[in-house]
CSV table of C-alpha atoms in Angstrom, one decimal:
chain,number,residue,atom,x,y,z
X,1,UNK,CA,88.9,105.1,-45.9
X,2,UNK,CA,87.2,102.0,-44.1
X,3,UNK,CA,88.8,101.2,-40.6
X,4,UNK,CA,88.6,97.6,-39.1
X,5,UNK,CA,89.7,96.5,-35.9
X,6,UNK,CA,92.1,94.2,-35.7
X,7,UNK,CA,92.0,92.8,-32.2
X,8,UNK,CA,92.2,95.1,-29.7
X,9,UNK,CA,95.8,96.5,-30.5
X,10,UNK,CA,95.0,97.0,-34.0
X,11,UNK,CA,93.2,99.1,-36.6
X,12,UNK,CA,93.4,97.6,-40.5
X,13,UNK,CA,93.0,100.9,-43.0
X,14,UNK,CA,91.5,99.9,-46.5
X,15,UNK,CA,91.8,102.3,-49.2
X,16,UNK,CA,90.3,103.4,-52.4
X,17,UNK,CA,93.4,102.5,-54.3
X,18,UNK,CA,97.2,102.3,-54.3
X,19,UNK,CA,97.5,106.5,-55.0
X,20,UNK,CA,95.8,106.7,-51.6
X,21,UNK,CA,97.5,104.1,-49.4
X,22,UNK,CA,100.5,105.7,-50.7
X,23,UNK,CA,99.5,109.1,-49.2
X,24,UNK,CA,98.0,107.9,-45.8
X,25,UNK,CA,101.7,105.7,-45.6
X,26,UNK,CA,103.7,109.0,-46.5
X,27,UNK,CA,101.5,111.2,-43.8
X,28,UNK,CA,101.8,108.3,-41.0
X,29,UNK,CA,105.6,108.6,-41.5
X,30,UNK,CA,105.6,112.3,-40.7
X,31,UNK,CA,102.8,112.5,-38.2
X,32,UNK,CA,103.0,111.6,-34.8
X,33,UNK,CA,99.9,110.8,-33.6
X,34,UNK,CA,99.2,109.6,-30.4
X,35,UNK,CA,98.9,105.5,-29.6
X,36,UNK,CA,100.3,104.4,-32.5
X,37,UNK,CA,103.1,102.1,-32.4
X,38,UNK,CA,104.0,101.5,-35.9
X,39,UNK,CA,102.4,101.0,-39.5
X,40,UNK,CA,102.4,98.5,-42.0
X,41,UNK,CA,101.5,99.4,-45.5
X,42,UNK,CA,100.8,96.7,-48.4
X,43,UNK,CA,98.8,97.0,-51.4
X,44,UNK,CA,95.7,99.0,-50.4
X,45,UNK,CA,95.7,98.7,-46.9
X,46,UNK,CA,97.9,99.9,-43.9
X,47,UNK,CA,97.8,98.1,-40.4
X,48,UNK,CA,98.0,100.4,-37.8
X,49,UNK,CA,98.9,99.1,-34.6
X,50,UNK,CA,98.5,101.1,-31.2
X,51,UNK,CA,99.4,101.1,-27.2
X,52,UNK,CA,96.5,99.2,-26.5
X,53,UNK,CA,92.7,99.3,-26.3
X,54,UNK,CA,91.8,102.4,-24.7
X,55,UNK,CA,93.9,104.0,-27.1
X,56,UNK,CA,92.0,102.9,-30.5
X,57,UNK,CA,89.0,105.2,-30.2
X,58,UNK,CA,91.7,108.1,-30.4
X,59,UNK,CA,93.7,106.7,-33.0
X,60,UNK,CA,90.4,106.2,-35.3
X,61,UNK,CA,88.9,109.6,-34.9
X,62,UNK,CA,92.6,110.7,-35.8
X,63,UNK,CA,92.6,108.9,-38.9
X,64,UNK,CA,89.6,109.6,-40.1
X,65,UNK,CA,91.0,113.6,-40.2
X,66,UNK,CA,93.8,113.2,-41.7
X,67,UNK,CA,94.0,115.0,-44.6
X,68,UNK,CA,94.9,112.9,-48.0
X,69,UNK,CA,93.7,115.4,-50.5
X,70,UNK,CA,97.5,116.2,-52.0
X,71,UNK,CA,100.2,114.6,-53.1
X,72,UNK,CA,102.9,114.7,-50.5
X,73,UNK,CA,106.0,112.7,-51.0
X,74,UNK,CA,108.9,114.8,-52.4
X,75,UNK,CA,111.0,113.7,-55.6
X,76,UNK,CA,114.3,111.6,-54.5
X,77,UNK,CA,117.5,112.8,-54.9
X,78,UNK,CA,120.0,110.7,-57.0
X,79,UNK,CA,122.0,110.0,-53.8
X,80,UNK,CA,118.8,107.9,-51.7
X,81,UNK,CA,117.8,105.7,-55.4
X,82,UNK,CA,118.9,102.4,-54.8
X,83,UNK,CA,120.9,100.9,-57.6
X,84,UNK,CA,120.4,97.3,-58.2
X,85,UNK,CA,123.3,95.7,-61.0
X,86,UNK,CA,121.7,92.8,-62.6
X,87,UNK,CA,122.7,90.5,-65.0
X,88,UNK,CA,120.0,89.8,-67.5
X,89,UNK,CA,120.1,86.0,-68.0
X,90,UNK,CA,116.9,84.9,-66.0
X,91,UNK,CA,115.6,81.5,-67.6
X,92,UNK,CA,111.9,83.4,-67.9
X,93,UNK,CA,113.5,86.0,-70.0
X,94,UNK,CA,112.4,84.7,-73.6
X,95,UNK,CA,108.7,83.8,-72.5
X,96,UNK,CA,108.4,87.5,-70.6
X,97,UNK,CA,109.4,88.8,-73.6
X,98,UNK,CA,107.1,86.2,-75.8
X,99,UNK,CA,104.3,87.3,-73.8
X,100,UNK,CA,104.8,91.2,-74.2
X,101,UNK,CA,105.3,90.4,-77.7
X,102,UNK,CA,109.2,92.3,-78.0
X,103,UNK,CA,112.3,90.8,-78.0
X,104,UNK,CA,114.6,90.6,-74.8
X,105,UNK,CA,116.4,93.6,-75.0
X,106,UNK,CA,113.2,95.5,-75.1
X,107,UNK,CA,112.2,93.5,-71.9
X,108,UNK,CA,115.5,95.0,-70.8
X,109,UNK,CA,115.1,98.2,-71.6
X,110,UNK,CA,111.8,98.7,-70.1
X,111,UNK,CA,112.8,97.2,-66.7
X,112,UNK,CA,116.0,99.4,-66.6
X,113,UNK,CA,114.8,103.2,-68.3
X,114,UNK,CA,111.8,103.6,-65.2
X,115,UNK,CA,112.6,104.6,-62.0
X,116,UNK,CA,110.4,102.0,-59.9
X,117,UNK,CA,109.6,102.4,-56.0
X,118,UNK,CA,109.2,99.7,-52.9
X,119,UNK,CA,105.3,100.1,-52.3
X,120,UNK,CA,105.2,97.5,-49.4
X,121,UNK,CA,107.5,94.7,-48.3
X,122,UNK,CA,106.0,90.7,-47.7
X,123,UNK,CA,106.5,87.4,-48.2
X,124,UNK,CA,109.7,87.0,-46.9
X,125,UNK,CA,112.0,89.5,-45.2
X,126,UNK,CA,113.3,91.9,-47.3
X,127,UNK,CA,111.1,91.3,-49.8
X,128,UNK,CA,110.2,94.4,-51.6
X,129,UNK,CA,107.1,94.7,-54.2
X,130,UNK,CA,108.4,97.3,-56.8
X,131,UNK,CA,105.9,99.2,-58.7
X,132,UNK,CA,107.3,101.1,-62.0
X,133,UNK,CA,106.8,104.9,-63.4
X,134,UNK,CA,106.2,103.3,-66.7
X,135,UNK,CA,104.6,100.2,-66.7
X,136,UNK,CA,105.0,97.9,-69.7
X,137,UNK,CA,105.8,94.7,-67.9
X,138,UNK,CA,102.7,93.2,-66.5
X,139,UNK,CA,102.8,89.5,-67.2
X,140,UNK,CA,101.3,86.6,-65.7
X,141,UNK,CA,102.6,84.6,-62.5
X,142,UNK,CA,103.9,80.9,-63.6
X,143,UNK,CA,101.0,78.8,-63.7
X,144,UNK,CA,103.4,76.2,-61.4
X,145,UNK,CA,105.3,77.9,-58.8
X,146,UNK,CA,109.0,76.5,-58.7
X,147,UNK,CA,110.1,75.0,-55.6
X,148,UNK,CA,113.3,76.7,-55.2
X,149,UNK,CA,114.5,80.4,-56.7
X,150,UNK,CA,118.0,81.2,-55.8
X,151,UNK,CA,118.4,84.5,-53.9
X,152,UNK,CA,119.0,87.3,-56.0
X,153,UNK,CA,116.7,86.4,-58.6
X,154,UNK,CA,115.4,89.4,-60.2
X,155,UNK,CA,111.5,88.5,-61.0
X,156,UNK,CA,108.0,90.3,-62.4
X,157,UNK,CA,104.5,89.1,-61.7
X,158,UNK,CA,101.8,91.0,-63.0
X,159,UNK,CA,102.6,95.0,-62.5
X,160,UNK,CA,105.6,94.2,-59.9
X,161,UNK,CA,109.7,94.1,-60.0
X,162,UNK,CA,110.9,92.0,-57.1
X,163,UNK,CA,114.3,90.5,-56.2
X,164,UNK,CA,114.1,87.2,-54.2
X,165,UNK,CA,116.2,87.9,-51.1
X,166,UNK,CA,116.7,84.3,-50.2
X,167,UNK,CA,116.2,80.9,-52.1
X,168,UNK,CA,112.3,80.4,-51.5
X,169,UNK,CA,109.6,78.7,-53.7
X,170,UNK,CA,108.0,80.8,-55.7
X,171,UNK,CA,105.9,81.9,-59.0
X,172,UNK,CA,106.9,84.7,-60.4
X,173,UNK,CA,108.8,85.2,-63.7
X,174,UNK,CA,112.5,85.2,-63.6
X,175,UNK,CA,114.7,87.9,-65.7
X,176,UNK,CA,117.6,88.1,-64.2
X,177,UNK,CA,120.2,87.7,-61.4
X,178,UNK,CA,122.0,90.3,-59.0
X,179,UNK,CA,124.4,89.4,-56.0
X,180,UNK,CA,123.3,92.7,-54.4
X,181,UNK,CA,122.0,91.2,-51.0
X,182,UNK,CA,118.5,92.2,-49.9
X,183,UNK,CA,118.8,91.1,-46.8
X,184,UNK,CA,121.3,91.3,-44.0
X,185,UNK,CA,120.7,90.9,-40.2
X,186,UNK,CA,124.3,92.4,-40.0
X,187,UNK,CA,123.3,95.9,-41.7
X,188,UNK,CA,121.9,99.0,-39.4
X,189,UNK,CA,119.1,98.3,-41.3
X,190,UNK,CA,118.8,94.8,-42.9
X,191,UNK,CA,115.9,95.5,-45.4
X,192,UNK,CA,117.9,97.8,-48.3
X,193,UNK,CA,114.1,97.8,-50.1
X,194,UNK,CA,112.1,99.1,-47.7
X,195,UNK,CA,108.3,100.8,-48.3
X,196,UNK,CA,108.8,104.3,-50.3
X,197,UNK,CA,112.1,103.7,-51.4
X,198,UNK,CA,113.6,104.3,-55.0
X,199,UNK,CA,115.3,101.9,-57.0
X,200,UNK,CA,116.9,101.8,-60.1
X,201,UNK,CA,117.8,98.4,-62.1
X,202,UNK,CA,121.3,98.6,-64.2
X,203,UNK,CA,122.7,95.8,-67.1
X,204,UNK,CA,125.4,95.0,-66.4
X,205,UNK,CA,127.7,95.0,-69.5
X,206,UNK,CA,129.0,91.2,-71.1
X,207,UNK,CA,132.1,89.9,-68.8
X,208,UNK,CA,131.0,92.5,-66.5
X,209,UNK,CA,131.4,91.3,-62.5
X,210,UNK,CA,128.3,90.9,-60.6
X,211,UNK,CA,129.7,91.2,-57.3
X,212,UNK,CA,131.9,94.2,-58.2
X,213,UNK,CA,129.3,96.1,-59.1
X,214,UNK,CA,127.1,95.0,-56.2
X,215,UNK,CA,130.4,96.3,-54.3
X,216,UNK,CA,129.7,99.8,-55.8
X,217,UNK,CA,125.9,100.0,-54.9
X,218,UNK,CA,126.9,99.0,-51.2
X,219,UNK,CA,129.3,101.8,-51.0
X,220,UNK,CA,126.9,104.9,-53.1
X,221,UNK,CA,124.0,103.7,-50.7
X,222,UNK,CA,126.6,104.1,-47.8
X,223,UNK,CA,127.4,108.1,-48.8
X,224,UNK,CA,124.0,108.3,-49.6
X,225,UNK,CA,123.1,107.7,-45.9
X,226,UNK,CA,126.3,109.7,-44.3
């Protein structure tokens, strides 16, 4: 790993690769190490940030021995995946599936049979970039970003599942829509995709209700939690 500081309340952790920012995030959130405030992972890098100056010279020489030899996040039960109901009618759905050269209900298929994880969250909050156990849907960003995307729009960009939490600009290639909200300041915890969670995608069936099933998610999540 390469530390950088980052003012002086700050350390910026680059990594090899995902695999291993994925392992130092899993350690951090079982470790307590001294000085540290909090940590914020993204694609290959985790900010940490710490009580202060005097405390980064610790908080380094810590880092730097942690071990992040082994694979240490255990499987998910069925009962902490979140389940995301979506209804596949996103207006990028027949150029994704152009591009990948299949025809839409592939596109479907292989966005709802893989069990795909939050890696980090950005961009806006409750934003979550969703990386797959499969693969098979890396396509392109739009080459002109819309101005608006309506919140709940279910969207890939090159190796990444995300669902817009709010209407935003944006570039990524729309598939589909859920009323499952993302985001709510009301909630004990307003993010529902946060870093390391699990998250399934479900088609919901012709004349099927969106919100209904976005009812049912709301309440599993809630006995998942109890």
């Amino acid at each position: 790993m390469r530390l950088l500081p980052c003012g002086d309340r700050a350390i910026l952790v680059e990594l090899p690769d995902a695999s291993a920012r994925r392992r130092l995030d899993e350690v951090l959130s079982r470790t307590a190490i001294p000085g540290i405030v909090e940590h914020v992972p993204a694609a290959r890098t985790v900010l940490v940030t710490v009580t202060g100056p005097a405390a980064l010279v610790e908080v380094s020489r810590a880092l730097r021995c942690l071990d992040l030899s082994a694979e240490v996040m255990a499987a998910a039960s069925d009962d902490q995946v979140v389940e995301i109901p979506v209804r596949y009618d996103g207006p990028d759905l027949g150029s994704v599936a152009t591009h990948l050269g299949v025809s839409t209900d592939e596109v479907v298929a292989r966005h709802t049979e893989q069990v795909w994880r939050v890696e980090f969250a950005g961009f806006t909050p409750g934003f979550g970039y969703l990386l797959g156990d499969r693969g098979g849907l890396t396509v392109p960003r739009l080459t002109v970003p819309r101005t608006r995307v309506p919140a709940g729009a279910v969207a890939l960009a090159d190796e990444w599942s995300g669902v817009y939490p709010r209407a935003s600009s944006g570039g990524w290639q729309l598939i589909g829509t859920t009323d499952l909200a993302m985001w709510d300041a009301h909630r004990q915890s307003p993010a529902r995709l946060t870093p390391g969670r699990l998250v399934r995608f479900t088609s919901l069936a012709s004349g099927s209700s969106v919100a209904a099933a976005s009812e049912d998610a709301d309440a599993t999540e809630s006995r998942g939690r109890s």
